[in-house]
mmCIF file of C-alpha atoms in Angstrom:
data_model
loop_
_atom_site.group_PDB
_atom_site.id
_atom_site.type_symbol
_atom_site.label_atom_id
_atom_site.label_comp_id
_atom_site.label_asym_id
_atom_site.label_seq_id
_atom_site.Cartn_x
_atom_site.Cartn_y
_atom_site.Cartn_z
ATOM 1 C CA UNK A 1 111.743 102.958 100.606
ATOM 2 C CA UNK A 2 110.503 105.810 102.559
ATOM 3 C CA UNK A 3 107.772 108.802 101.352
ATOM 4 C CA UNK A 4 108.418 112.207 102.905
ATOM 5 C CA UNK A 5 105.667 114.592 103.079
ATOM 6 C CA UNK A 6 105.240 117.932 104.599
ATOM 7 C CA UNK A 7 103.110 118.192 107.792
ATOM 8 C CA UNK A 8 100.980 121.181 106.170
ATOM 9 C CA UNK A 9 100.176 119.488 102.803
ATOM 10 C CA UNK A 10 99.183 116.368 104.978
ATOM 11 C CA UNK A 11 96.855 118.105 106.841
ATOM 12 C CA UNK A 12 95.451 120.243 103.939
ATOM 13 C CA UNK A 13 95.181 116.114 101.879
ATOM 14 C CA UNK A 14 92.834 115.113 105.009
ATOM 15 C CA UNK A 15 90.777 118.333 105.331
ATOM 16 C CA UNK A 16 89.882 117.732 101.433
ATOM 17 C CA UNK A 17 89.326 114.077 101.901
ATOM 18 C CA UNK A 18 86.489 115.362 104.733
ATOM 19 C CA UNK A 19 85.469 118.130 102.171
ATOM 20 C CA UNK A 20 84.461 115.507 99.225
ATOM 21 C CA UNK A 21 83.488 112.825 101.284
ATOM 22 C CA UNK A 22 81.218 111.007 100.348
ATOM 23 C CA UNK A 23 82.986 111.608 97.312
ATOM 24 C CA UNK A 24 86.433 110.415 96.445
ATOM 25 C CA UNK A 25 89.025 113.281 95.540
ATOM 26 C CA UNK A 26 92.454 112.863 93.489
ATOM 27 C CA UNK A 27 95.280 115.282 93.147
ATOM 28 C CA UNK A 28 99.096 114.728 92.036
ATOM 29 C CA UNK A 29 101.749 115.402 94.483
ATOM 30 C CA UNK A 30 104.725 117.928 93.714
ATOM 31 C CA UNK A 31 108.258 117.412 95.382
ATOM 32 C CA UNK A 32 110.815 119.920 96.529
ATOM 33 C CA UNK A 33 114.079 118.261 97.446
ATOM 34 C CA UNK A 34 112.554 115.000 98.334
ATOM 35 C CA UNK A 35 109.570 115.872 100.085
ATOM 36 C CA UNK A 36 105.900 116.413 99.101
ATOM 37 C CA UNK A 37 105.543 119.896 99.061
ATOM 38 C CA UNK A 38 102.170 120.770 96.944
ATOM 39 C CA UNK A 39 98.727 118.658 95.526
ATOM 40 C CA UNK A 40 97.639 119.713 91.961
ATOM 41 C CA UNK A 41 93.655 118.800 91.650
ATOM 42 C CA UNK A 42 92.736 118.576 88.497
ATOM 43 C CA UNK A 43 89.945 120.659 86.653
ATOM 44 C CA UNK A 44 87.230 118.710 85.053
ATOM 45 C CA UNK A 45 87.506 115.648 86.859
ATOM 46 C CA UNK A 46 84.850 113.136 87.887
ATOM 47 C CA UNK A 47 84.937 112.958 92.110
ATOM 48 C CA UNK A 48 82.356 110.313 92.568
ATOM 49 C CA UNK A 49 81.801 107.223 95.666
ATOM 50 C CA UNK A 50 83.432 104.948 94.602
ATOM 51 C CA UNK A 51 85.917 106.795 92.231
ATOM 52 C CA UNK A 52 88.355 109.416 90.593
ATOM 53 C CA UNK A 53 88.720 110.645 87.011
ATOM 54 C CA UNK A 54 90.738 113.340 85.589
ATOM 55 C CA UNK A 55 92.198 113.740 82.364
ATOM 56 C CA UNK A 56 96.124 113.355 82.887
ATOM 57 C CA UNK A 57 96.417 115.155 79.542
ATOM 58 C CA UNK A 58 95.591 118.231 81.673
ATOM 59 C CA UNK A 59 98.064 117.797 83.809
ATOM 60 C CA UNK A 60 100.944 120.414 83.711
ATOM 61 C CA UNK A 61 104.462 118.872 82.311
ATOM 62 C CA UNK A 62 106.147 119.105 85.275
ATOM 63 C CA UNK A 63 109.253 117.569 86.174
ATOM 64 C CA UNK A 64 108.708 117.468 90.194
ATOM 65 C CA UNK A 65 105.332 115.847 90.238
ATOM 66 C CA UNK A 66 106.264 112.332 91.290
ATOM 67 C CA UNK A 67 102.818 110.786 93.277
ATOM 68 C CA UNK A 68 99.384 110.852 92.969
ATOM 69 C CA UNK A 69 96.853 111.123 96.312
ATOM 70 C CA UNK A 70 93.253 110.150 96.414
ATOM 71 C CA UNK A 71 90.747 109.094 99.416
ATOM 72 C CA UNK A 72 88.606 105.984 99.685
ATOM 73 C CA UNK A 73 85.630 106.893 101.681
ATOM 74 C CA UNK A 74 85.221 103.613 103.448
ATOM 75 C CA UNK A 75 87.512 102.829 106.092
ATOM 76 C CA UNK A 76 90.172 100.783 103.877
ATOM 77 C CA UNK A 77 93.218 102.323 102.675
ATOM 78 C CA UNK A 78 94.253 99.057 100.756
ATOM 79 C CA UNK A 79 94.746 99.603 96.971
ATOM 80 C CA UNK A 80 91.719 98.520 94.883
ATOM 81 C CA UNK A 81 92.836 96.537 91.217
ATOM 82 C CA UNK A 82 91.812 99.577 89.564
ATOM 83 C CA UNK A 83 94.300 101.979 92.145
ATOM 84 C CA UNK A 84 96.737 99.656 91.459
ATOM 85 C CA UNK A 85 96.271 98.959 87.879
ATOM 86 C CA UNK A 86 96.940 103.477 87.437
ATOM 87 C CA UNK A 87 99.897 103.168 90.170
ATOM 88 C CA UNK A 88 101.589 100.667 87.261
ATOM 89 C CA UNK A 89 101.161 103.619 84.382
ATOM 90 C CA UNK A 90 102.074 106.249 86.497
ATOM 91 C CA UNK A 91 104.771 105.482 88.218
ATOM 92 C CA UNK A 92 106.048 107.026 91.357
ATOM 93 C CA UNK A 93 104.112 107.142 95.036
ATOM 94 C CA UNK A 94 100.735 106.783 95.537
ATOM 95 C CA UNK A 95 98.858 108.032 98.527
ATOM 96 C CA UNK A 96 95.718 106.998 100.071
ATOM 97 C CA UNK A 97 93.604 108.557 102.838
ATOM 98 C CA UNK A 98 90.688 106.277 103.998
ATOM 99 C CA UNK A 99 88.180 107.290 106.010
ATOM 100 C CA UNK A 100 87.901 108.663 109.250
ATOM 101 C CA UNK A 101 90.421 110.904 107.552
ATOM 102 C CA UNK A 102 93.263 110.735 109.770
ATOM 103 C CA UNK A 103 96.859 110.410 110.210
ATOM 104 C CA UNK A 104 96.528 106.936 110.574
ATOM 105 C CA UNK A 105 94.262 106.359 107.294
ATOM 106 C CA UNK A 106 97.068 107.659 105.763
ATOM 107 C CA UNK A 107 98.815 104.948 103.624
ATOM 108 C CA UNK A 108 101.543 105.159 100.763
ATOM 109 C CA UNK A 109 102.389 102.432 98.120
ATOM 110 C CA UNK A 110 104.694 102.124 95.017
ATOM 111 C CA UNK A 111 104.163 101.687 91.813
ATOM 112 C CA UNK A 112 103.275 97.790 92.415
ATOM 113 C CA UNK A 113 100.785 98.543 95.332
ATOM 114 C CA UNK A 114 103.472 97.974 97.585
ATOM 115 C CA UNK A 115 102.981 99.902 101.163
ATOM 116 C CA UNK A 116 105.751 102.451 101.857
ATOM 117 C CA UNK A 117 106.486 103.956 105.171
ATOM 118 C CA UNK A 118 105.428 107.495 105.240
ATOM 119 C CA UNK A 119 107.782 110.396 107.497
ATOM 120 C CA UNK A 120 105.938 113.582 108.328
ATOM 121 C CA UNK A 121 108.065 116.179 108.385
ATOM 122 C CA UNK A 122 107.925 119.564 109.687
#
């Protein structure tokens, strides 16, 4: 399985990571003909250290959201049991940026915490 995500939005996903850091941030990723296209944040949420909470029940019903992104500001991209335990009830791709914030923090995983090769596109 491969993740395909637009050059832009990648770029935009680490500029925010630097923005909150040290804060986490969390956003849900919007597809166009199977690639990420667009991050929804979420209003209200908690962005705090060593976590992200947001309401899902303000999230927009929309058919072409199909990941989540958030950042871990410590220099491991590796799924914590509480990433993975929300990748199992939301299904779909899961991105995370670790810190320094670049391409190469950059990791995606399934559902299952699985990684998944990312392809920038574009």
């Amino acid at each position: 399985m491969k993740v395909k995500i637009r050059k832009e939005l990648l770029e935009y996903l680490l500029q925010l990571a630097r923005d909150f850091y040290p804060n986490e941030f969390g956003g849900f990723l919007r597809e166009k003909d199977g690639i990420f296209e667009e991050v929804l944040i979420i209003p209200k949420g908690h962005f705090g250290k060593s976590s992200v909470y947001f309401d899902t029940w303000l999230l927009p019903h929309d058919k072409h959201i199909k990941g989540t992104v958030h950042s871990h500001p410590v220099p491991s991209s590796r799924p914590s049991l509480a990433d993975v335990g929300f990748f199992s009830k939301f299904g779909g791709v899961h991105i995370i940026i670790a810190y320094p914030f670049d391409e190469e923090s950059v990791k995606a995983y399934d559902s299952e915490g699985r990684g998944i090769e990312i392809e920038i596109v574009g």
